[in-house]
Amino acid sequence: MSRSAHPAGPRHADVLPEGHYTAPADDLNALDPKVWAHTVGRDADGVVTVGGIAVTQLAEEYGTPAYILDEADFRDRARAWRTAFGTDADVFYAGKAFLSRAVVRWLDEEGLNLDVCSGGELATALAAGMPAERIAFHGNNKSPEEIERAVRAGVGRIVLDSFQEIVRVAHTAESLGKRQRVQIRVTVGVEAHTHEFIATAHEDQKFGIPLADGQAAEAVRRALQLDGLDVIGIHSHIGSQIFDMSGFEVAAHRVVGLLKDVRDEHGVELAEIDLGGGLGIAYTSDDDPREPHEIAKALNEIVTRECEGARLRTPRISVEPGRAIVGPTAFTLYEVGTVKPLEGLRTYVSVDGGMSDNIRTALYDAEYSVALASRTSDAEPMLVRVVGKHCESGDIVVKDAFLPGDLAPGDLIAVPATGAYCRSMASNYNHAMRPPVVAVRDGAARVIVRRETEEDLLRLDVG
Ligand code: LLP
């Protein structure tokens, strides 16, 4: 539908910045299943429900803002990845997207492995009982303490990111009388079509060891000589929120090229390749993500074809989806505080959270959808910007969206697809207290990460 079809709603349609918003849906009360968790719907009164519970009840019980996570959906998506890749491959959930002990237990039960990238994530994984051999440890500057803890715990793999780290991990393992399984992370020189800050395989950046100038081959050469290391494979992660499989194709081609060089030089066929995470999800109805089975099929075909061409045994593949599993499973529930129409521009809707619970809009210019959740409305659509309560004009949650023109203080609105990189990147800016994560399943809700309190804030401030 074109903009001009809604002359009354977006009162400011004539001054809209080009390309910054999607035209309003035919029905603003509709909830596009692409961007909402599986069990989300509306009840007979028009209230949004998830896992059989109305958001009005959740708001009353747990307050707002709150991240509401659909546990059944999380498990479904985790299982879909697991099933798609089968038993000849490994799926490591990327804990940086969102990690808590409950999540670790769900992953364990659904047969997924876990990728951690800090001592804190490792501690959470171990505290929740994830078997260490199913944990991969990442990071471009792991501290000596983190390395020692990971090696002592017996993590299944450490992904080495620099020449210094090759030596550090080897020494730590040797001094503990161990041999650590490692992968070497390489940069394959792919320009992923995503935001600059979340692209990671072009050469001019901090992650990995470049393939192009022979550094990666040198890294393998050195690592193979060290008794403390068992080099199991090569790792590549090209970036995040990617829809186009061609970047993975180039990455697989170049990684297999390295495997071939390693075989030719050392007579060793490395057994594994990890193609990282980064698969995109739908934040708005305009996004069209691929299903896990399509991704698995595509990656398997690419790697098999490349290996046949190089006369190599096909290595075991692993992948590390974070966003694609947890992203769509949660929405953030906010209460509207003020509604401020700016004549000729747009209407600013202030909610009780903001950039402290979702930094992605400010940081990456990310796009989100939003819906009136506590009721339905037949009012004309109005163009809104959903903003937070922080002292910062860049404190934007949803840059441009349409909400019913009768939106009023006290209404609940929900922003879908906030399961990934929202709670995990949340801050205490302006001494905001980070919202809870409430998991909902089969008519029951429980807090899996509680809301911060003033006591939490003051506990760190030792006076
Ligand atoms: N594996 C590695 C080595 C990674 O660095 C990442 C993400 C992943 C897997 C998981 O990527 P995913 O499937 O979740 O896209 N804060 C940014 C995203 C940063 C991603 C960092 N690494 C955002 O909010 O978009």
Tab-separated table of C-alpha atoms in Angstrom, residues 38-407:
chain	number	residue	atom	x	y	z
A	38	HIS	CA	5.423	-18.312	17.472
A	39	THR	CA	2.826	-18.280	20.230
A	40	VAL	CA	1.991	-14.576	20.008
A	41	GLY	CA	-1.583	-13.652	19.126
A	42	ARG	CA	-4.494	-11.567	20.388
A	43	ASP	CA	-7.224	-12.727	22.744
A	44	ALA	CA	-10.936	-12.035	22.351
A	45	ASP	CA	-10.465	-8.578	23.889
A	46	GLY	CA	-7.698	-7.731	21.438
A	47	VAL	CA	-4.933	-7.950	24.021
A	48	VAL	CA	-1.664	-9.446	22.789
A	49	THR	CA	-0.965	-12.821	24.357
A	50	VAL	CA	2.118	-14.998	24.393
A	51	GLY	CA	2.271	-18.579	25.613
A	52	GLY	CA	-1.399	-18.147	26.492
A	53	ILE	CA	-0.835	-15.151	28.819
A	54	ALA	CA	-2.084	-11.618	28.176
A	55	VAL	CA	0.515	-8.844	28.188
A	56	THR	CA	-1.696	-6.814	30.493
A	57	GLN	CA	-1.315	-9.559	33.088
A	58	LEU	CA	2.447	-9.772	32.485
A	59	ALA	CA	2.782	-6.002	32.879
A	60	GLU	CA	0.826	-6.073	36.101
A	61	GLU	CA	2.853	-8.895	37.544
A	62	TYR	CA	6.351	-8.041	36.329
A	63	GLY	CA	6.164	-4.346	35.475
A	64	THR	CA	7.440	-2.612	32.370
A	65	PRO	CA	9.695	-2.397	30.531
A	66	ALA	CA	10.209	-6.139	30.356
A	67	TYR	CA	11.604	-8.571	27.836
A	68	ILE	CA	9.007	-11.293	27.318
A	69	LEU	CA	10.511	-14.488	25.926
A	70	ASP	CA	8.520	-17.311	24.366
A	71	GLU	CA	10.248	-20.445	25.651
A	72	ALA	CA	8.442	-22.813	23.285
A	73	ASP	CA	9.558	-20.693	20.353
A	74	PHE	CA	13.148	-20.663	21.582
A	75	ARG	CA	13.123	-24.430	21.871
A	76	ASP	CA	11.471	-24.812	18.448
A	77	ARG	CA	14.091	-22.672	16.762
A	78	ALA	CA	16.978	-24.358	18.574
A	79	ARG	CA	15.589	-27.762	17.577
A	80	ALA	CA	15.058	-26.641	13.981
A	81	TRP	CA	18.745	-25.727	13.705
A	82	ARG	CA	19.798	-28.961	15.394
A	83	THR	CA	17.603	-31.079	13.127
A	84	ALA	CA	18.574	-29.177	9.978
A	85	PHE	CA	22.272	-29.799	10.515
A	86	GLY	CA	21.856	-33.399	11.713
A	87	THR	CA	24.369	-35.492	13.578
A	88	ASP	CA	27.250	-34.896	11.170
A	89	ALA	CA	27.493	-31.233	12.153
A	90	ASP	CA	27.428	-29.153	15.315
A	91	VAL	CA	25.309	-26.158	16.198
A	92	PHE	CA	26.846	-23.803	18.748
A	93	TYR	CA	24.390	-21.205	20.036
A	94	ALA	CA	26.210	-17.846	20.275
A	95	GLY	CA	25.679	-16.869	23.900
A	96	LYS	CA	26.509	-13.207	23.276
A	97	ALA	CA	23.044	-12.788	21.726
A	98	PHE	CA	21.436	-13.583	25.088
A	99	LEU	CA	22.649	-15.864	27.840
A	100	SER	CA	21.157	-16.972	31.120
A	101	ARG	CA	21.222	-20.205	33.053
A	102	ALA	CA	17.724	-21.134	31.919
A	103	VAL	CA	18.741	-20.645	28.290
A	104	VAL	CA	21.804	-22.833	28.782
A	105	ARG	CA	19.606	-25.610	30.165
A	106	TRP	CA	17.188	-25.354	27.221
A	107	LEU	CA	20.116	-25.578	24.813
A	108	ASP	CA	21.517	-28.570	26.621
A	109	GLU	CA	18.140	-30.304	26.522
A	110	GLU	CA	17.711	-29.545	22.818
A	111	GLY	CA	21.159	-30.931	21.972
A	112	LEU	CA	22.924	-27.707	21.026
A	113	ASN	CA	26.429	-26.671	21.943
A	114	LEU	CA	27.381	-23.226	23.215
A	115	ASP	CA	29.754	-20.521	22.058
A	116	VAL	CA	30.999	-18.141	24.755
A	117	CYS	CA	33.243	-15.127	24.309
A	118	SER	CA	34.178	-14.030	27.821
A	119	GLY	CA	34.929	-15.340	31.267
A	120	GLY	CA	31.481	-14.200	32.376
A	121	GLU	CA	29.705	-16.159	29.660
A	122	LEU	CA	31.878	-19.175	30.401
A	123	ALA	CA	31.009	-18.930	34.101
A	124	THR	CA	27.282	-18.770	33.259
A	125	ALA	CA	27.544	-21.784	30.964
A	126	LEU	CA	29.397	-23.845	33.531
A	127	ALA	CA	27.126	-22.732	36.375
A	128	ALA	CA	24.134	-23.969	34.393
A	129	GLY	CA	25.766	-27.348	33.859
A	130	MET	CA	26.637	-27.192	30.160
A	131	PRO	CA	29.216	-29.969	29.673
A	132	ALA	CA	32.543	-28.216	29.079
A	133	GLU	CA	33.352	-30.302	26.026
A	134	ARG	CA	30.319	-28.752	24.303
A	135	ILE	CA	31.574	-25.204	24.856
A	136	ALA	CA	33.607	-23.180	22.346
A	137	PHE	CA	35.560	-20.225	23.691
A	138	HIS	CA	35.979	-17.159	21.457
A	139	GLY	CA	37.396	-13.673	21.760
A	140	ASN	CA	40.150	-11.533	20.270
A	141	ASN	CA	41.848	-10.809	23.587
A	142	LYS	CA	41.172	-13.538	26.113
A	143	SER	CA	42.954	-12.834	29.367
A	144	PRO	CA	45.459	-15.323	30.805
A	145	GLU	CA	42.950	-16.027	33.601
A	146	GLU	CA	40.161	-16.699	31.103
A	147	ILE	CA	42.397	-19.020	29.097
A	148	GLU	CA	43.446	-20.925	32.185
A	149	ARG	CA	39.881	-21.292	33.373
A	150	ALA	CA	38.738	-22.563	29.974
A	151	VAL	CA	41.598	-25.053	29.657
A	152	ARG	CA	41.137	-26.299	33.227
A	153	ALA	CA	37.404	-26.702	32.689
A	154	GLY	CA	38.119	-28.738	29.557
A	155	VAL	CA	36.236	-26.681	26.973
A	156	GLY	CA	35.768	-28.485	23.679
A	157	ARG	CA	37.566	-25.845	21.668
A	158	ILE	CA	39.273	-22.524	21.987
A	159	VAL	CA	39.113	-20.380	18.870
A	160	LEU	CA	42.519	-18.751	18.473
A	161	ASP	CA	42.497	-15.199	17.205
A	162	SER	CA	46.137	-14.042	17.094
A	163	PHE	CA	49.729	-15.268	17.039
A	164	GLN	CA	50.159	-14.269	20.683
A	165	GLU	CA	47.165	-16.318	21.663
A	166	ILE	CA	48.468	-19.414	19.891
A	167	VAL	CA	51.467	-19.313	22.185
A	168	ARG	CA	49.481	-18.369	25.303
A	169	VAL	CA	46.988	-21.189	24.989
A	170	ALA	CA	49.718	-23.710	24.119
A	171	HIS	CA	51.749	-22.745	27.192
A	172	THR	CA	48.763	-22.787	29.497
A	173	ALA	CA	47.702	-26.223	28.271
A	174	GLU	CA	51.212	-27.603	28.559
A	175	SER	CA	51.693	-26.238	32.044
A	176	LEU	CA	48.457	-27.954	33.064
A	177	GLY	CA	49.570	-31.178	31.399
A	178	LYS	CA	46.810	-30.911	28.802
A	179	ARG	CA	46.395	-30.748	25.049
A	180	GLN	CA	43.780	-28.145	24.111
A	181	ARG	CA	41.595	-28.598	21.042
A	182	VAL	CA	41.724	-25.373	19.050
A	183	GLN	CA	40.481	-23.798	15.850
A	184	ILE	CA	42.200	-20.901	14.144
A	185	ARG	CA	39.979	-17.987	13.234
A	186	VAL	CA	40.763	-16.533	9.847
A	187	THR	CA	39.497	-13.479	7.983
A	188	VAL	CA	38.562	-14.472	4.491
A	189	GLY	CA	38.273	-10.995	2.997
A	190	VAL	CA	34.532	-11.008	2.386
A	191	GLU	CA	32.588	-7.760	2.477
A	192	ALA	CA	29.389	-8.880	4.197
A	193	HIS	CA	26.357	-6.789	3.289
A	194	THR	CA	25.557	-5.601	6.761
A	195	HIS	CA	26.332	-2.679	9.058
A	196	GLU	CA	30.056	-1.881	9.248
A	197	PHE	CA	30.195	-2.517	13.000
A	198	ILE	CA	28.845	-6.061	12.682
A	199	ALA	CA	30.806	-7.168	9.617
A	200	THR	CA	33.828	-9.249	10.579
A	201	ALA	CA	35.472	-10.894	7.593
A	202	HIS	CA	36.933	-7.972	5.686
A	203	GLU	CA	40.605	-7.641	6.494
A	204	ASP	CA	40.744	-4.183	8.065
A	205	GLN	CA	39.352	-5.110	11.496
A	206	LYS	CA	40.294	-6.665	14.814
A	207	PHE	CA	39.110	-10.267	14.510
A	208	GLY	CA	40.943	-13.244	13.117
A	209	ILE	CA	44.125	-13.796	11.141
A	210	PRO	CA	44.112	-12.786	7.460
A	211	LEU	CA	44.175	-15.512	4.857
A	212	ALA	CA	45.243	-13.299	2.006
A	213	ASP	CA	48.854	-12.563	2.888
A	214	GLY	CA	49.714	-16.052	4.127
A	215	GLN	CA	49.403	-15.165	7.822
A	216	ALA	CA	46.704	-17.764	8.402
A	217	ALA	CA	48.882	-20.493	6.850
A	218	GLU	CA	51.721	-19.355	9.103
A	219	ALA	CA	49.413	-19.509	12.135
A	220	VAL	CA	48.508	-23.121	11.330
A	221	ARG	CA	52.204	-23.906	10.782
A	222	ARG	CA	53.112	-22.584	14.215
A	223	ALA	CA	50.134	-24.121	16.011
A	224	LEU	CA	50.825	-27.575	14.552
A	225	GLN	CA	54.291	-27.477	16.088
A	226	LEU	CA	53.098	-26.854	19.631
A	227	ASP	CA	52.559	-29.857	21.895
A	228	GLY	CA	49.893	-28.105	23.960
A	229	LEU	CA	47.574	-27.696	20.960
A	230	ASP	CA	45.432	-30.105	19.008
A	231	VAL	CA	44.515	-28.136	15.873
A	232	ILE	CA	41.080	-29.421	14.902
A	233	GLY	CA	40.113	-26.883	12.271
A	234	ILE	CA	39.583	-23.433	10.848
A	235	HIS	CA	37.000	-20.872	11.882
A	236	SER	CA	35.416	-18.051	9.899
A	237	HIS	CA	32.640	-15.672	10.928
A	238	ILE	CA	31.781	-13.137	8.269
A	239	GLY	CA	29.383	-10.845	10.123
A	240	SER	CA	25.858	-10.522	11.407
A	241	GLN	CA	22.296	-9.977	10.156
A	242	ILE	CA	23.187	-11.417	6.740
A	243	PHE	CA	20.544	-12.656	4.282
A	244	ASP	CA	22.668	-13.364	1.268
A	245	MET	CA	24.423	-16.770	1.230
A	246	SER	CA	27.064	-15.671	-1.278
A	247	GLY	CA	29.369	-14.393	1.481
A	248	PHE	CA	29.349	-17.857	3.058
A	249	GLU	CA	30.099	-19.351	-0.332
A	250	VAL	CA	33.226	-17.243	-0.743
A	251	ALA	CA	34.222	-17.912	2.868
A	252	ALA	CA	33.853	-21.692	2.441
A	253	HIS	CA	35.815	-21.564	-0.792
A	254	ARG	CA	38.712	-19.722	0.844
A	255	VAL	CA	38.704	-21.778	4.048
A	256	VAL	CA	38.755	-25.011	2.040
A	257	GLY	CA	41.639	-23.512	0.053
A	258	LEU	CA	43.551	-23.184	3.322
A	259	LEU	CA	42.675	-26.773	4.312
A	260	LYS	CA	44.118	-27.895	0.996
A	261	ASP	CA	47.321	-25.903	1.520
A	262	VAL	CA	47.656	-27.375	4.997
A	263	ARG	CA	47.207	-30.881	3.617
A	264	ASP	CA	49.773	-30.260	0.879
A	265	GLU	CA	52.343	-28.736	3.241
A	266	HIS	CA	51.893	-30.805	6.388
A	267	GLY	CA	50.107	-33.952	5.213
A	268	VAL	CA	47.354	-33.161	7.741
A	269	GLU	CA	43.664	-32.994	6.846
A	270	LEU	CA	42.052	-30.736	9.441
A	271	ALA	CA	38.800	-32.329	10.538
A	272	GLU	CA	36.486	-29.360	11.107
A	273	ILE	CA	35.409	-26.054	9.713
A	274	ASP	CA	33.266	-23.562	11.545
A	275	LEU	CA	31.398	-21.072	9.392
A	276	GLY	CA	30.289	-18.883	12.288
A	277	GLY	CA	26.887	-17.322	12.765
A	278	GLY	CA	25.331	-14.203	11.337
A	279	LEU	CA	22.114	-15.360	9.714
A	280	GLY	CA	19.588	-12.550	9.560
A	281	ILE	CA	16.124	-12.390	11.095
A	282	ALA	CA	13.035	-10.321	10.321
A	283	TYR	CA	12.883	-7.122	12.325
A	284	THR	CA	10.215	-5.738	10.029
A	285	SER	CA	7.878	-7.285	7.467
A	286	ASP	CA	10.327	-6.247	4.743
A	287	ASP	CA	12.964	-8.766	5.894
A	288	ASP	CA	12.917	-12.295	4.460
A	289	PRO	CA	15.160	-14.606	6.433
A	290	ARG	CA	15.962	-18.140	5.374
A	291	GLU	CA	14.875	-21.237	7.253
A	292	PRO	CA	17.536	-23.320	9.042
A	293	HIS	CA	17.005	-26.291	6.697
A	294	GLU	CA	17.692	-24.085	3.663
A	295	ILE	CA	20.818	-22.700	5.310
A	296	ALA	CA	22.045	-26.166	6.281
A	297	LYS	CA	21.452	-27.485	2.783
A	298	ALA	CA	23.237	-24.548	1.190
A	299	LEU	CA	26.259	-24.713	3.518
A	300	ASN	CA	26.579	-28.506	3.221
A	301	GLU	CA	26.469	-28.290	-0.555
A	302	ILE	CA	29.029	-25.509	-0.711
A	303	VAL	CA	31.502	-27.260	1.575
A	304	THR	CA	31.048	-30.677	-0.066
A	305	ARG	CA	31.515	-29.208	-3.529
A	306	GLU	CA	34.608	-27.249	-2.525
A	307	CYS	CA	36.154	-30.278	-0.821
A	308	GLU	CA	35.479	-32.538	-3.778
A	309	GLY	CA	37.191	-29.979	-5.986
A	310	ALA	CA	40.205	-29.968	-3.666
A	311	ARG	CA	40.139	-33.770	-3.184
A	312	LEU	CA	39.726	-33.381	0.543
A	313	ARG	CA	37.598	-35.404	2.906
A	314	THR	CA	34.598	-33.256	3.782
A	315	PRO	CA	35.264	-31.823	7.241
A	316	ARG	CA	32.699	-31.730	10.030
A	317	ILE	CA	30.841	-28.425	9.786
A	318	SER	CA	29.815	-26.284	12.696
A	319	VAL	CA	27.771	-23.096	12.810
A	320	GLU	CA	27.142	-20.514	15.515
A	321	PRO	CA	23.717	-18.897	15.210
A	322	GLY	CA	22.796	-16.505	17.992
A	323	ARG	CA	20.322	-13.958	16.683
A	324	ALA	CA	18.545	-16.485	14.438
A	325	ILE	CA	17.621	-18.584	17.459
A	326	VAL	CA	16.844	-16.085	20.204
A	327	GLY	CA	16.117	-12.882	18.268
A	328	PRO	CA	12.538	-13.559	17.210
A	329	THR	CA	11.581	-15.295	20.464
A	330	ALA	CA	11.224	-12.153	22.590
A	331	PHE	CA	9.558	-8.765	22.503
A	332	THR	CA	10.002	-5.786	24.769
A	333	LEU	CA	6.881	-4.623	26.538
A	334	TYR	CA	6.733	-0.901	27.329
A	335	GLU	CA	4.158	1.426	28.790
A	336	VAL	CA	3.492	4.649	26.926
A	337	GLY	CA	4.206	7.689	29.090
A	338	THR	CA	3.699	10.634	26.758
A	339	VAL	CA	2.428	11.202	23.227
A	340	LYS	CA	3.747	14.376	21.632
A	341	PRO	CA	2.594	15.330	18.119
A	342	LEU	CA	4.979	17.664	16.329
A	343	GLU	CA	3.015	19.433	13.661
A	344	GLY	CA	4.324	18.743	10.198
A	345	LEU	CA	6.824	16.177	11.466
A	346	ARG	CA	5.722	13.133	13.416
A	347	THR	CA	4.431	12.049	16.803
A	348	TYR	CA	6.938	11.209	19.511
A	349	VAL	CA	5.830	8.357	21.765
A	350	SER	CA	7.884	8.124	24.943
A	351	VAL	CA	8.119	4.804	26.711
A	352	ASP	CA	9.452	3.787	30.105
A	353	GLY	CA	12.685	2.250	28.736
A	354	GLY	CA	14.884	3.212	25.808
A	355	MET	CA	18.481	2.980	24.706
A	356	SER	CA	19.438	1.314	27.981
A	357	ASP	CA	17.351	-1.751	27.041
A	358	ASN	CA	17.814	-1.507	23.257
A	359	ILE	CA	20.956	0.229	22.032
A	360	ARG	CA	20.709	-1.274	18.549
A	361	THR	CA	18.728	1.538	16.967
A	362	ALA	CA	21.184	4.181	18.140
A	363	LEU	CA	24.253	2.067	17.429
A	364	TYR	CA	23.433	0.407	14.112
A	365	ASP	CA	20.504	2.420	12.827
A	366	ALA	CA	18.555	-0.816	13.300
A	367	GLU	CA	14.922	-0.988	12.261
A	368	TYR	CA	12.179	-2.390	14.452
A	369	SER	CA	8.443	-2.888	14.308
A	370	VAL	CA	5.992	-1.956	17.032
A	371	ALA	CA	2.382	-2.758	17.907
A	372	LEU	CA	-0.221	-1.511	20.316
A	373	ALA	CA	-0.431	-4.506	22.646
A	374	SER	CA	-2.977	-3.790	25.384
A	375	ARG	CA	-5.899	-3.346	22.996
A	376	THR	CA	-6.772	-3.070	19.350
A	377	SER	CA	-7.771	0.152	17.670
A	378	ASP	CA	-9.467	1.183	14.475
A	379	ALA	CA	-8.102	4.721	14.610
A	380	GLU	CA	-6.197	5.999	11.580
A	381	PRO	CA	-2.492	5.214	11.563
A	382	MET	CA	-0.110	7.932	12.680
A	383	LEU	CA	3.577	8.101	11.985
A	384	VAL	CA	5.479	7.762	15.240
A	385	ARG	CA	8.960	7.637	16.604
A	386	VAL	CA	9.164	5.522	19.720
A	387	VAL	CA	11.697	7.053	22.067
A	388	GLY	CA	12.982	6.258	25.514
A	389	LYS	CA	13.262	8.274	28.708
A	390	HIS	CA	17.006	8.906	28.608
A	391	CYS	CA	18.683	12.301	28.443
A	392	GLU	CA	19.807	11.903	24.891
A	393	SER	CA	18.035	12.802	21.689
A	394	GLY	CA	19.466	9.708	19.989
A	395	ASP	CA	17.510	7.631	22.512
A	396	ILE	CA	15.319	6.025	19.877
A	397	VAL	CA	13.765	2.572	20.059
A	398	VAL	CA	11.792	2.528	16.811
A	399	LYS	CA	12.775	5.190	14.349
A	400	ASP	CA	9.741	5.325	12.090
A	401	ALA	CA	6.619	3.238	12.474
A	402	PHE	CA	2.868	3.573	12.472
A	403	LEU	CA	0.649	3.221	15.508
A	404	PRO	CA	-3.071	3.953	15.881
A	405	GLY	CA	-3.826	7.666	16.117
A	406	ASP	CA	-5.668	7.266	19.435
A	407	LEU	CA	-2.574	5.967	21.244
